[in-house]
PDB file of C-alpha atoms in Angstrom:
ATOM      1  CA  MET A 274      26.752 -12.008 -59.476  1.00 35.00           C
ATOM      2  CA  SER A 275      25.737 -15.319 -57.811  1.00 37.00           C
ATOM      3  CA  ALA A 276      26.883 -16.027 -54.309  1.00 39.00           C
ATOM      4  CA  GLU A 277      29.519 -18.702 -53.747  1.00 39.00           C
ATOM      5  CA  PRO A 278      28.291 -21.981 -52.305  1.00 41.00           C
ATOM      6  CA  PRO A 279      28.996 -22.731 -48.677  1.00 44.00           C
ATOM      7  CA  ALA A 280      32.115 -24.724 -47.830  1.00 46.00           C
ATOM      8  CA  HIS A 281      30.064 -27.844 -47.119  1.00 47.00           C
ATOM      9  CA  ALA A 282      28.008 -27.655 -50.328  1.00 46.00           C
ATOM     10  CA  VAL A 283      27.925 -30.920 -52.210  1.00 50.00           C
ATOM     11  CA  LEU A 284      29.929 -30.534 -55.422  1.00 55.00           C
ATOM     12  CA  GLN A 285      29.436 -33.556 -57.667  1.00 61.00           C
ATOM     13  CA  ARG A 286      32.851 -34.536 -58.992  1.00 73.00           C
ATOM     14  CA  ASN A 287      32.909 -38.201 -59.710  1.00 78.00           C
ATOM     15  CA  GLY A 288      36.644 -38.434 -60.460  1.00 81.00           C
ATOM     16  CA  LEU A 289      37.515 -36.830 -57.116  1.00 84.00           C
ATOM     17  CA  GLY A 290      35.070 -39.072 -55.307  1.00 85.00           C
ATOM     18  CA  ILE A 291      36.698 -42.203 -56.750  1.00 86.00           C
ATOM     19  CA  LEU A 292      40.199 -41.067 -55.829  1.00 89.00           C
ATOM     20  CA  LEU A 293      39.041 -40.333 -52.290  1.00 90.00           C
ATOM     21  CA  ARG A 294      37.407 -43.719 -52.076  1.00 88.00           C
ATOM     22  CA  VAL A 295      40.558 -45.520 -53.191  1.00 88.00           C
ATOM     23  CA  ALA A 296      42.655 -43.582 -50.643  1.00 90.00           C
ATOM     24  CA  ALA A 297      40.072 -44.420 -47.967  1.00 90.00           C
ATOM     25  CA  MET A 298      40.342 -48.122 -48.785  1.00 88.00           C
ATOM     26  CA  ALA A 299      44.147 -48.041 -48.395  1.00 91.00           C
ATOM     27  CA  CYS A 300      43.675 -46.535 -44.952  1.00 93.00           C
ATOM     28  CA  MET A 301      40.947 -49.050 -44.025  1.00 89.00           C
ATOM     29  CA  ALA A 302      43.161 -51.995 -45.028  1.00 93.00           C
ATOM     30  CA  GLY A 303      45.883 -50.713 -42.755  1.00 94.00           C
ATOM     31  CA  LEU A 304      43.327 -50.191 -39.982  1.00 94.00           C
ATOM     32  CA  ALA A 305      42.041 -53.780 -40.338  1.00 94.00           C
ATOM     33  CA  ALA A 306      45.568 -55.067 -40.081  1.00 95.00           C
ATOM     34  CA  LEU A 307      46.114 -53.077 -36.876  1.00 96.00           C
ATOM     35  CA  VAL A 308      42.792 -54.299 -35.451  1.00 95.00           C
ATOM     36  CA  LYS A 309      43.780 -57.905 -36.119  1.00 95.00           C
ATOM     37  CA  ALA A 310      47.209 -57.459 -34.587  1.00 95.00           C
ATOM     38  CA  CYS A 311      45.811 -55.743 -31.501  1.00 95.00           C
ATOM     39  CA  SER A 312      43.250 -58.500 -31.069  1.00 93.00           C
ATOM     40  CA  GLU A 313      45.967 -61.100 -31.296  1.00 93.00           C
ATOM     41  CA  ARG A 314      47.765 -59.310 -28.510  1.00 92.00           C
ATOM     42  CA  GLY A 315      44.759 -59.570 -26.264  1.00 91.00           C
ATOM     43  CA  ALA A 316      42.880 -56.250 -26.735  1.00 92.00           C
ATOM     44  CA  PRO A 317      39.086 -56.713 -26.794  1.00 92.00           C
ATOM     45  CA  VAL A 318      37.012 -55.304 -29.592  1.00 92.00           C
ATOM     46  CA  LEU A 319      35.294 -52.511 -27.599  1.00 92.00           C
ATOM     47  CA  GLU A 320      38.624 -51.350 -26.227  1.00 93.00           C
ATOM     48  CA  ILE A 321      39.994 -51.184 -29.801  1.00 94.00           C
ATOM     49  CA  ILE A 322      36.942 -49.196 -30.843  1.00 94.00           C
ATOM     50  CA  PHE A 323      37.611 -46.665 -28.050  1.00 94.00           C
ATOM     51  CA  PHE A 324      41.180 -46.044 -29.188  1.00 95.00           C
ATOM     52  CA  ARG A 325      40.210 -46.087 -32.869  1.00 94.00           C
ATOM     53  CA  ASN A 326      37.753 -43.218 -32.221  1.00 92.00           C
ATOM     54  CA  ALA A 327      39.497 -41.308 -29.396  1.00 93.00           C
ATOM     55  CA  PHE A 328      42.674 -40.760 -31.325  1.00 94.00           C
ATOM     56  CA  ALA A 329      40.821 -40.210 -34.598  1.00 92.00           C
ATOM     57  CA  PHE A 330      39.896 -36.831 -33.122  1.00 91.00           C
ATOM     58  CA  ILE A 331      43.494 -35.667 -33.858  1.00 91.00           C
ATOM     59  CA  PRO A 332      43.203 -35.730 -37.699  1.00 89.00           C
ATOM     60  CA  VAL A 333      39.490 -34.883 -37.589  1.00 87.00           C
ATOM     61  CA  LEU A 334      39.958 -31.666 -35.458  1.00 89.00           C
ATOM     62  CA  PHE A 335      43.102 -30.739 -37.451  1.00 87.00           C
ATOM     63  CA  TYR A 336      41.084 -31.097 -40.654  1.00 82.00           C
ATOM     64  CA  ILE A 337      38.298 -28.847 -39.267  1.00 85.00           C
ATOM     65  CA  TRP A 338      40.796 -26.236 -38.125  1.00 85.00           C
ATOM     66  CA  ARG A 339      42.538 -26.137 -41.545  1.00 79.00           C
ATOM     67  CA  THR A 340      39.450 -26.215 -43.783  1.00 76.00           C
ATOM     68  CA  SER A 341      36.699 -24.429 -41.888  1.00 76.00           C
ATOM     69  CA  SER A 342      35.965 -23.301 -38.307  1.00 77.00           C
ATOM     70  CA  PHE A 343      34.629 -25.177 -35.274  1.00 82.00           C
ATOM     71  CA  SER A 344      31.264 -23.589 -35.852  1.00 81.00           C
ATOM     72  CA  VAL A 345      30.803 -26.324 -38.490  1.00 82.00           C
ATOM     73  CA  LEU A 346      30.057 -28.682 -35.579  1.00 84.00           C
ATOM     74  CA  LYS A 347      26.719 -26.999 -35.075  1.00 86.00           C
ATOM     75  CA  THR A 348      23.957 -29.242 -36.413  1.00 84.00           C
ATOM     76  CA  ALA A 349      20.241 -29.022 -36.956  1.00 80.00           C
ATOM     77  CA  ARG A 350      20.030 -32.816 -37.496  1.00 85.00           C
ATOM     78  CA  PRO A 351      20.998 -34.589 -34.292  1.00 83.00           C
ATOM     79  CA  GLY A 352      18.575 -37.440 -35.057  1.00 85.00           C
ATOM     80  CA  GLY A 353      20.279 -37.994 -38.393  1.00 85.00           C
ATOM     81  CA  HIS A 354      23.657 -38.200 -36.771  1.00 86.00           C
ATOM     82  CA  LEU A 355      22.362 -40.521 -34.098  1.00 89.00           C
ATOM     83  CA  ALA A 356      20.905 -42.880 -36.728  1.00 89.00           C
ATOM     84  CA  ARG A 357      24.166 -42.808 -38.813  1.00 88.00           C
ATOM     85  CA  SER A 358      26.264 -43.425 -35.708  1.00 89.00           C
ATOM     86  CA  GLY A 359      24.056 -46.322 -34.445  1.00 92.00           C
ATOM     87  CA  ILE A 360      24.087 -48.112 -37.784  1.00 91.00           C
ATOM     88  CA  GLY A 361      27.782 -47.456 -38.345  1.00 91.00           C
ATOM     89  CA  LEU A 362      28.766 -48.719 -34.893  1.00 92.00           C
ATOM     90  CA  VAL A 363      26.903 -51.977 -35.361  1.00 93.00           C
ATOM     91  CA  GLY A 364      28.842 -52.420 -38.588  1.00 93.00           C
ATOM     92  CA  MET A 365      32.148 -51.488 -36.909  1.00 92.00           C
ATOM     93  CA  VAL A 366      31.684 -53.905 -33.977  1.00 93.00           C
ATOM     94  CA  CYS A 367      30.744 -56.775 -36.268  1.00 94.00           C
ATOM     95  CA  GLY A 368      33.454 -55.936 -38.795  1.00 93.00           C
ATOM     96  CA  PHE A 369      36.204 -55.712 -36.202  1.00 94.00           C
ATOM     97  CA  THR A 370      35.016 -58.992 -34.677  1.00 93.00           C
ATOM     98  CA  ALA A 371      35.203 -60.663 -38.073  1.00 92.00           C
ATOM     99  CA  VAL A 372      38.770 -59.265 -38.596  1.00 93.00           C
ATOM    100  CA  SER A 373      39.812 -60.754 -35.269  1.00 91.00           C
ATOM    101  CA  MET A 374      38.415 -64.219 -36.150  1.00 89.00           C
ATOM    102  CA  LEU A 375      39.316 -64.581 -39.855  1.00 86.00           C
ATOM    103  CA  PRO A 376      42.401 -64.201 -42.080  1.00 87.00           C
ATOM    104  CA  LEU A 377      42.779 -60.575 -43.210  1.00 90.00           C
ATOM    105  CA  THR A 378      42.145 -61.352 -46.898  1.00 85.00           C
ATOM    106  CA  GLU A 379      39.008 -63.308 -46.113  1.00 81.00           C
ATOM    107  CA  SER A 380      37.473 -60.701 -43.770  1.00 85.00           C
ATOM    108  CA  THR A 381      38.222 -58.098 -46.407  1.00 86.00           C
ATOM    109  CA  ALA A 382      36.509 -60.189 -49.102  1.00 80.00           C
ATOM    110  CA  LEU A 383      33.384 -60.480 -46.954  1.00 79.00           C
ATOM    111  CA  SER A 384      33.242 -56.709 -46.541  1.00 81.00           C
ATOM    112  CA  PHE A 385      32.851 -56.496 -50.315  1.00 76.00           C
ATOM    113  CA  ALA A 386      29.215 -57.374 -49.913  1.00 75.00           C
ATOM    114  CA  ALA A 387      28.691 -53.804 -48.761  1.00 77.00           C
ATOM    115  CA  PRO A 388      28.738 -52.146 -52.290  1.00 71.00           C
ATOM    116  CA  LEU A 389      25.961 -54.471 -53.423  1.00 72.00           C
ATOM    117  CA  PHE A 390      23.857 -53.561 -50.374  1.00 77.00           C
ATOM    118  CA  MET A 391      24.619 -49.858 -50.930  1.00 76.00           C
ATOM    119  CA  THR A 392      23.590 -49.880 -54.572  1.00 72.00           C
ATOM    120  CA  ALA A 393      20.358 -51.733 -53.735  1.00 72.00           C
ATOM    121  CA  LEU A 394      19.490 -49.235 -51.050  1.00 74.00           C
ATOM    122  CA  SER A 395      20.529 -46.069 -52.848  1.00 72.00           C
ATOM    123  CA  ALA A 396      17.710 -46.387 -55.407  1.00 71.00           C
ATOM    124  CA  PRO A 397      14.651 -46.720 -53.127  1.00 74.00           C
ATOM    125  CA  ILE A 398      15.953 -44.618 -50.244  1.00 72.00           C
ATOM    126  CA  LEU A 399      17.973 -41.838 -51.910  1.00 67.00           C
ATOM    127  CA  LYS A 400      16.020 -41.937 -55.210  1.00 70.00           C
ATOM    128  CA  GLU A 401      19.349 -42.078 -57.119  1.00 68.00           C
ATOM    129  CA  ARG A 402      19.155 -43.351 -60.669  1.00 71.00           C
ATOM    130  CA  VAL A 403      21.101 -46.503 -61.133  1.00 67.00           C
ATOM    131  CA  GLY A 404      21.064 -47.514 -64.803  1.00 72.00           C
ATOM    132  CA  GLY A 405      20.898 -51.009 -66.170  1.00 77.00           C
ATOM    133  CA  HIS A 406      24.577 -50.996 -67.141  1.00 73.00           C
ATOM    134  CA  ARG A 407      25.706 -50.095 -63.611  1.00 73.00           C
ATOM    135  CA  TRP A 408      23.319 -52.665 -62.118  1.00 79.00           C
ATOM    136  CA  ALA A 409      24.824 -55.309 -64.387  1.00 84.00           C
ATOM    137  CA  ALA A 410      28.375 -54.247 -63.466  1.00 78.00           C
ATOM    138  CA  VAL A 411      27.557 -54.436 -59.772  1.00 77.00           C
ATOM    139  CA  VAL A 412      26.074 -57.906 -60.198  1.00 84.00           C
ATOM    140  CA  VAL A 413      29.209 -59.013 -62.021  1.00 85.00           C
ATOM    141  CA  GLY A 414      31.270 -57.570 -59.189  1.00 79.00           C
ATOM    142  CA  PHE A 415      29.209 -59.515 -56.669  1.00 79.00           C
ATOM    143  CA  LEU A 416      29.868 -62.720 -58.662  1.00 84.00           C
ATOM    144  CA  GLY A 417      33.565 -61.881 -58.318  1.00 80.00           C
ATOM    145  CA  VAL A 418      33.129 -61.628 -54.609  1.00 74.00           C
ATOM    146  CA  LEU A 419      31.511 -65.095 -54.578  1.00 77.00           C
ATOM    147  CA  ILE A 420      34.475 -66.464 -56.507  1.00 80.00           C
ATOM    148  CA  MET A 421      36.836 -65.020 -53.954  1.00 72.00           C
ATOM    149  CA  ILE A 422      35.107 -66.444 -50.872  1.00 69.00           C
ATOM    150  CA  ARG A 423      33.850 -69.671 -52.501  1.00 68.00           C
ATOM    151  CA  PRO A 424      30.781 -69.958 -50.217  1.00 59.00           C
ATOM    152  CA  ASP A 425      29.607 -73.401 -49.205  1.00 55.00           C
ATOM    153  CA  PRO A 426      27.198 -74.423 -46.421  1.00 55.00           C
ATOM    154  CA  THR A 427      30.004 -75.201 -43.919  1.00 53.00           C
ATOM    155  CA  HIS A 428      31.994 -72.062 -44.665  1.00 51.00           C
ATOM    156  CA  MET A 429      29.014 -69.692 -44.511  1.00 50.00           C
ATOM    157  CA  ALA A 430      27.978 -71.119 -41.138  1.00 51.00           C
ATOM    158  CA  THR A 431      31.185 -70.002 -39.399  1.00 75.00           C
ATOM    159  CA  LEU A 432      30.715 -67.294 -36.783  1.00 83.00           C
ATOM    160  CA  GLY A 433      33.420 -65.063 -38.215  1.00 83.00           C
ATOM    161  CA  THR A 434      31.693 -65.133 -41.628  1.00 78.00           C
ATOM    162  CA  VAL A 435      28.330 -64.176 -40.073  1.00 83.00           C
ATOM    163  CA  PHE A 436      29.984 -61.226 -38.282  1.00 91.00           C
ATOM    164  CA  GLY A 437      31.602 -60.217 -41.598  1.00 88.00           C
ATOM    165  CA  LEU A 438      28.325 -60.180 -43.527  1.00 83.00           C
ATOM    166  CA  VAL A 439      26.483 -58.299 -40.820  1.00 90.00           C
ATOM    167  CA  GLY A 440      29.315 -55.828 -40.697  1.00 92.00           C
ATOM    168  CA  ALA A 441      29.057 -55.247 -44.404  1.00 87.00           C
ATOM    169  CA  LEU A 442      25.332 -54.665 -44.118  1.00 88.00           C
ATOM    170  CA  GLY A 443      25.929 -52.186 -41.335  1.00 91.00           C
ATOM    171  CA  ALA A 444      28.587 -50.406 -43.343  1.00 87.00           C
ATOM    172  CA  ALA A 445      26.198 -50.140 -46.301  1.00 85.00           C
ATOM    173  CA  GLY A 446      23.498 -48.650 -44.109  1.00 88.00           C
ATOM    174  CA  ALA A 447      25.951 -46.144 -42.628  1.00 87.00           C
ATOM    175  CA  MET A 448      27.084 -45.007 -46.091  1.00 82.00           C
ATOM    176  CA  ILE A 449      23.471 -44.526 -47.148  1.00 85.00           C
ATOM    177  CA  ALA A 450      22.878 -42.450 -44.037  1.00 86.00           C
ATOM    178  CA  ILE A 451      25.995 -40.362 -44.793  1.00 82.00           C
ATOM    179  CA  ARG A 452      24.772 -39.724 -48.321  1.00 78.00           C
ATOM    180  CA  GLU A 453      21.382 -38.603 -47.070  1.00 79.00           C
ATOM    181  CA  ILE A 454      22.455 -36.246 -44.272  1.00 84.00           C
ATOM    182  CA  GLY A 455      25.414 -35.075 -46.359  1.00 78.00           C
ATOM    183  CA  ARG A 456      22.966 -33.118 -48.455  1.00 77.00           C
ATOM    184  CA  THR A 457      22.735 -30.549 -45.656  1.00 82.00           C
ATOM    185  CA  GLU A 458      25.511 -31.451 -43.232  1.00 82.00           C
ATOM    186  CA  PRO A 459      29.251 -30.786 -43.752  1.00 80.00           C
ATOM    187  CA  GLY A 460      31.491 -33.760 -44.036  1.00 76.00           C
ATOM    188  CA  PRO A 461      33.535 -32.869 -40.927  1.00 81.00           C
ATOM    189  CA  THR A 462      30.383 -32.684 -38.888  1.00 84.00           C
ATOM    190  CA  ILE A 463      29.355 -36.183 -39.885  1.00 85.00           C
ATOM    191  CA  VAL A 464      32.760 -37.578 -39.045  1.00 84.00           C
ATOM    192  CA  PHE A 465      32.992 -35.713 -35.739  1.00 88.00           C
ATOM    193  CA  TYR A 466      29.702 -36.997 -34.324  1.00 89.00           C
ATOM    194  CA  PHE A 467      30.352 -40.588 -35.421  1.00 89.00           C
ATOM    195  CA  THR A 468      33.800 -40.457 -33.862  1.00 89.00           C
ATOM    196  CA  LEU A 469      32.306 -39.102 -30.599  1.00 92.00           C
ATOM    197  CA  ALA A 470      29.682 -41.864 -30.606  1.00 91.00           C
ATOM    198  CA  GLY A 471      32.306 -44.561 -31.155  1.00 91.00           C
ATOM    199  CA  MET A 472      34.520 -43.261 -28.374  1.00 93.00           C
ATOM    200  CA  THR A 473      31.515 -43.152 -26.012  1.00 92.00           C
ATOM    201  CA  LEU A 474      30.541 -46.714 -26.833  1.00 91.00           C
ATOM    202  CA  GLY A 475      34.068 -48.001 -26.200  1.00 90.00           C
ATOM    203  CA  LEU A 476      34.378 -46.059 -22.956  1.00 90.00           C
ATOM    204  CA  ALA A 477      31.001 -47.331 -21.755  1.00 89.00           C
ATOM    205  CA  SER A 478      32.356 -50.882 -21.791  1.00 85.00           C
ATOM    206  CA  LEU A 479      35.141 -50.013 -19.326  1.00 84.00           C
ATOM    207  CA  PRO A 480      33.100 -50.485 -16.041  1.00 81.00           C
ATOM    208  CA  PHE A 481      32.136 -53.977 -17.174  1.00 79.00           C
ATOM    209  CA  GLY A 482      35.703 -55.277 -16.977  1.00 67.00           C
ATOM    210  CA  GLY A 483      36.114 -55.775 -20.718  1.00 71.00           C
ATOM    211  CA  TRP A 484      39.465 -53.982 -20.990  1.00 86.00           C
ATOM    212  CA  VAL A 485      43.056 -55.063 -20.555  1.00 89.00           C
ATOM    213  CA  ILE A 486      46.130 -52.952 -19.826  1.00 90.00           C
ATOM    214  CA  PRO A 487      48.100 -52.925 -23.094  1.00 90.00           C
ATOM    215  CA  ASP A 488      51.862 -53.170 -23.235  1.00 92.00           C
ATOM    216  CA  THR A 489      53.859 -50.404 -24.910  1.00 94.00           C
ATOM    217  CA  THR A 490      53.770 -51.955 -28.408  1.00 95.00           C
ATOM    218  CA  THR A 491      50.063 -52.718 -28.247  1.00 94.00           C
ATOM    219  CA  LEU A 492      49.343 -49.178 -26.945  1.00 95.00           C
ATOM    220  CA  VAL A 493      51.194 -47.632 -29.908  1.00 95.00           C
ATOM    221  CA  MET A 494      49.294 -49.847 -32.309  1.00 96.00           C
ATOM    222  CA  LEU A 495      45.958 -48.890 -30.628  1.00 95.00           C
ATOM    223  CA  ILE A 496      46.802 -45.177 -31.024  1.00 95.00           C
ATOM    224  CA  CYS A 497      47.660 -45.780 -34.733  1.00 95.00           C
ATOM    225  CA  THR A 498      44.235 -47.356 -35.300  1.00 95.00           C
ATOM    226  CA  GLY A 499      42.752 -44.008 -34.324  1.00 93.00           C
ATOM    227  CA  LEU A 500      45.081 -41.882 -36.484  1.00 93.00           C
ATOM    228  CA  LEU A 501      44.713 -44.035 -39.538  1.00 93.00           C
ATOM    229  CA  GLY A 502      40.963 -44.588 -38.999  1.00 89.00           C
ATOM    230  CA  GLY A 503      40.332 -40.884 -38.678  1.00 86.00           C
ATOM    231  CA  VAL A 504      42.067 -40.044 -41.950  1.00 88.00           C
ATOM    232  CA  GLY A 505      40.289 -42.909 -43.721  1.00 88.00           C
ATOM    233  CA  GLN A 506      36.929 -41.827 -42.355  1.00 78.00           C
ATOM    234  CA  LEU A 507      37.418 -38.296 -43.641  1.00 80.00           C
ATOM    235  CA  PHE A 508      38.323 -39.648 -47.127  1.00 87.00           C
ATOM    236  CA  LEU A 509      35.317 -41.991 -47.043  1.00 79.00           C
ATOM    237  CA  THR A 510      32.809 -39.344 -46.029  1.00 74.00           C
ATOM    238  CA  GLU A 511      34.024 -36.800 -48.550  1.00 78.00           C
ATOM    239  CA  ALA A 512      33.954 -39.428 -51.317  1.00 84.00           C
ATOM    240  CA  LEU A 513      30.315 -40.137 -50.643  1.00 73.00           C
ATOM    241  CA  ARG A 514      29.500 -36.441 -50.729  1.00 74.00           C
ATOM    242  CA  ARG A 515      31.293 -35.951 -54.007  1.00 80.00           C
ATOM    243  CA  ALA A 516      29.815 -38.797 -56.104  1.00 79.00           C
ATOM    244  CA  PRO A 517      26.773 -41.122 -55.986  1.00 76.00           C
ATOM    245  CA  VAL A 518      26.970 -44.296 -54.013  1.00 66.00           C
ATOM    246  CA  ALA A 519      26.712 -46.523 -57.121  1.00 66.00           C
ATOM    247  CA  VAL A 520      29.740 -44.820 -58.669  1.00 76.00           C
ATOM    248  CA  VAL A 521      32.181 -44.969 -55.758  1.00 78.00           C
ATOM    249  CA  ALA A 522      31.057 -48.229 -54.133  1.00 71.00           C
ATOM    250  CA  PRO A 523      32.798 -50.624 -56.642  1.00 72.00           C
ATOM    251  CA  PHE A 524      36.155 -49.098 -55.773  1.00 79.00           C
ATOM    252  CA  ASP A 525      35.908 -50.639 -52.287  1.00 76.00           C
ATOM    253  CA  TYR A 526      37.404 -53.712 -54.055  1.00 76.00           C
ATOM    254  CA  THR A 527      40.808 -51.973 -54.133  1.00 82.00           C
ATOM    255  CA  GLN A 528      41.044 -52.679 -50.403  1.00 84.00           C
ATOM    256  CA  LEU A 529      41.762 -56.307 -51.305  1.00 82.00           C
ATOM    257  CA  VAL A 530      44.990 -55.276 -52.982  1.00 83.00           C
ATOM    258  CA  TRP A 531      46.250 -53.586 -49.851  1.00 87.00           C
ATOM    259  CA  ALA A 532      44.947 -56.318 -47.557  1.00 90.00           C
ATOM    260  CA  SER A 533      46.674 -58.997 -49.643  1.00 87.00           C
ATOM    261  CA  ILE A 534      50.036 -57.185 -49.495  1.00 89.00           C
ATOM    262  CA  ILE A 535      49.786 -56.635 -45.730  1.00 92.00           C
ATOM    263  CA  GLY A 536      48.553 -60.188 -45.077  1.00 91.00           C
ATOM    264  CA  PHE A 537      51.490 -61.576 -46.978  1.00 90.00           C
ATOM    265  CA  LEU A 538      54.126 -59.387 -45.310  1.00 91.00           C
ATOM    266  CA  VAL A 539      52.789 -59.714 -41.756  1.00 91.00           C
ATOM    267  CA  TRP A 540      50.985 -63.084 -41.558  1.00 90.00           C
ATOM    268  CA  ASP A 541      52.465 -64.979 -44.547  1.00 89.00           C
ATOM    269  CA  GLU A 542      49.011 -65.164 -46.126  1.00 84.00           C
ATOM    270  CA  LEU A 543      49.088 -66.037 -49.817  1.00 81.00           C
ATOM    271  CA  PRO A 544      45.975 -65.099 -51.805  1.00 75.00           C
ATOM    272  CA  ARG A 545      44.267 -68.141 -53.280  1.00 75.00           C
ATOM    273  CA  ALA A 546      43.871 -68.400 -57.067  1.00 79.00           C
ATOM    274  CA  ALA A 547      40.144 -67.876 -56.606  1.00 75.00           C
ATOM    275  CA  THR A 548      40.897 -64.593 -54.803  1.00 69.00           C
ATOM    276  CA  LEU A 549      43.034 -63.325 -57.658  1.00 74.00           C
ATOM    277  CA  VAL A 550      40.403 -64.315 -60.301  1.00 82.00           C
ATOM    278  CA  GLY A 551      37.646 -62.706 -58.276  1.00 77.00           C
ATOM    279  CA  ALA A 552      39.686 -59.574 -57.831  1.00 73.00           C
ATOM    280  CA  CYS A 553      40.146 -59.275 -61.587  1.00 78.00           C
ATOM    281  CA  VAL A 554      36.366 -59.643 -62.044  1.00 82.00           C
ATOM    282  CA  VAL A 555      35.461 -56.948 -59.511  1.00 75.00           C
ATOM    283  CA  ALA A 556      38.194 -54.636 -60.794  1.00 72.00           C
ATOM    284  CA  ALA A 557      36.833 -54.935 -64.353  1.00 77.00           C
ATOM    285  CA  SER A 558      33.329 -54.107 -63.098  1.00 76.00           C
ATOM    286  CA  GLY A 559      34.660 -51.019 -61.329  1.00 69.00           C
ATOM    287  CA  VAL A 560      36.533 -49.790 -64.455  1.00 70.00           C
ATOM    288  CA  TYR A 561      33.408 -50.355 -66.558  1.00 73.00           C
ATOM    289  CA  ILE A 562      31.292 -48.249 -64.214  1.00 68.00           C
ATOM    290  CA  LEU A 563      33.924 -45.464 -64.333  1.00 62.00           C
ATOM    291  CA  LEU A 564      33.913 -45.488 -68.132  1.00 67.00           C
ATOM    292  CA  ARG A 565      30.131 -45.478 -68.286  1.00 67.00           C
ATOM    293  CA  GLU A 566      29.929 -42.539 -65.837  1.00 60.00           C
ATOM    294  CA  THR A 567      32.593 -40.579 -67.695  1.00 60.00           C
ATOM    295  CA  ARG A 568      30.794 -41.053 -71.014  1.00 64.00           C
ATOM    296  CA  ARG A 569      27.446 -40.023 -69.497  1.00 58.00           C
ATOM    297  CA  PHE A 570      29.024 -36.911 -68.004  1.00 55.00           C
ATOM    298  CA  ARG A 571      30.616 -35.860 -71.287  1.00 59.00           C
ATOM    299  CA  ARG A 572      27.287 -36.229 -73.102  1.00 57.00           C
TER     300      ARG A 572
END
């Protein structure tokens, strides 16, 4: 009788990976809205990053307690976690800055460059096979992103847009790093050490006078960034361990749906016609990839 795989073994289940990715995007849209609201109330980005990570320990540690033991935090790859955390924090700082400077729907649209970066990197770095059909679908999805943001020389030169694109590149690099170390490291371990690194970065900015004392409402919102971000990070990490990057990455586009709803309800932002057309294009590319992957699995 064969031995059962360890709890952190990578079990390739593309359908589950996609569902986890969609749930993660709903959480991330809510997180972005909270980041924008806290920024508008005067909280600096590094202070927001501290709260986002410090209170993320609540869902993370609860998850570890319910699904495994705290021995899962032992790691033989500290260098891998350090690299993943460094790349991810660059993306987080730039992404949060973009959210604070741009409308929620626009900053979300810029983050959609990440799946293209991830697919391009997954082939040479992770040696994952990305077939021609999936490459074509990702290219179509990228064209949909271009339709949504309608880039022109003046628009692309804005500082918020630059931060958004750098944040997308950092996010893509972090997801590639997760996929690589996830071959041997449990998902909770990856999330725990990234959360610890983010809290440390935010706390390190305190002596430099970059913090403000939040009022009660802002404090509650800051705490919620941690709770929601922690849950979303767990979903995101597990999704990347259950399915290849090229399969789950297109479903990042579902974040635009949540961001559009929140933007309308909170900031009276109405999605432009170009945003709706682009969303249809990227959604179609995601469905096509899902159908292709399902057909390949059945064969």
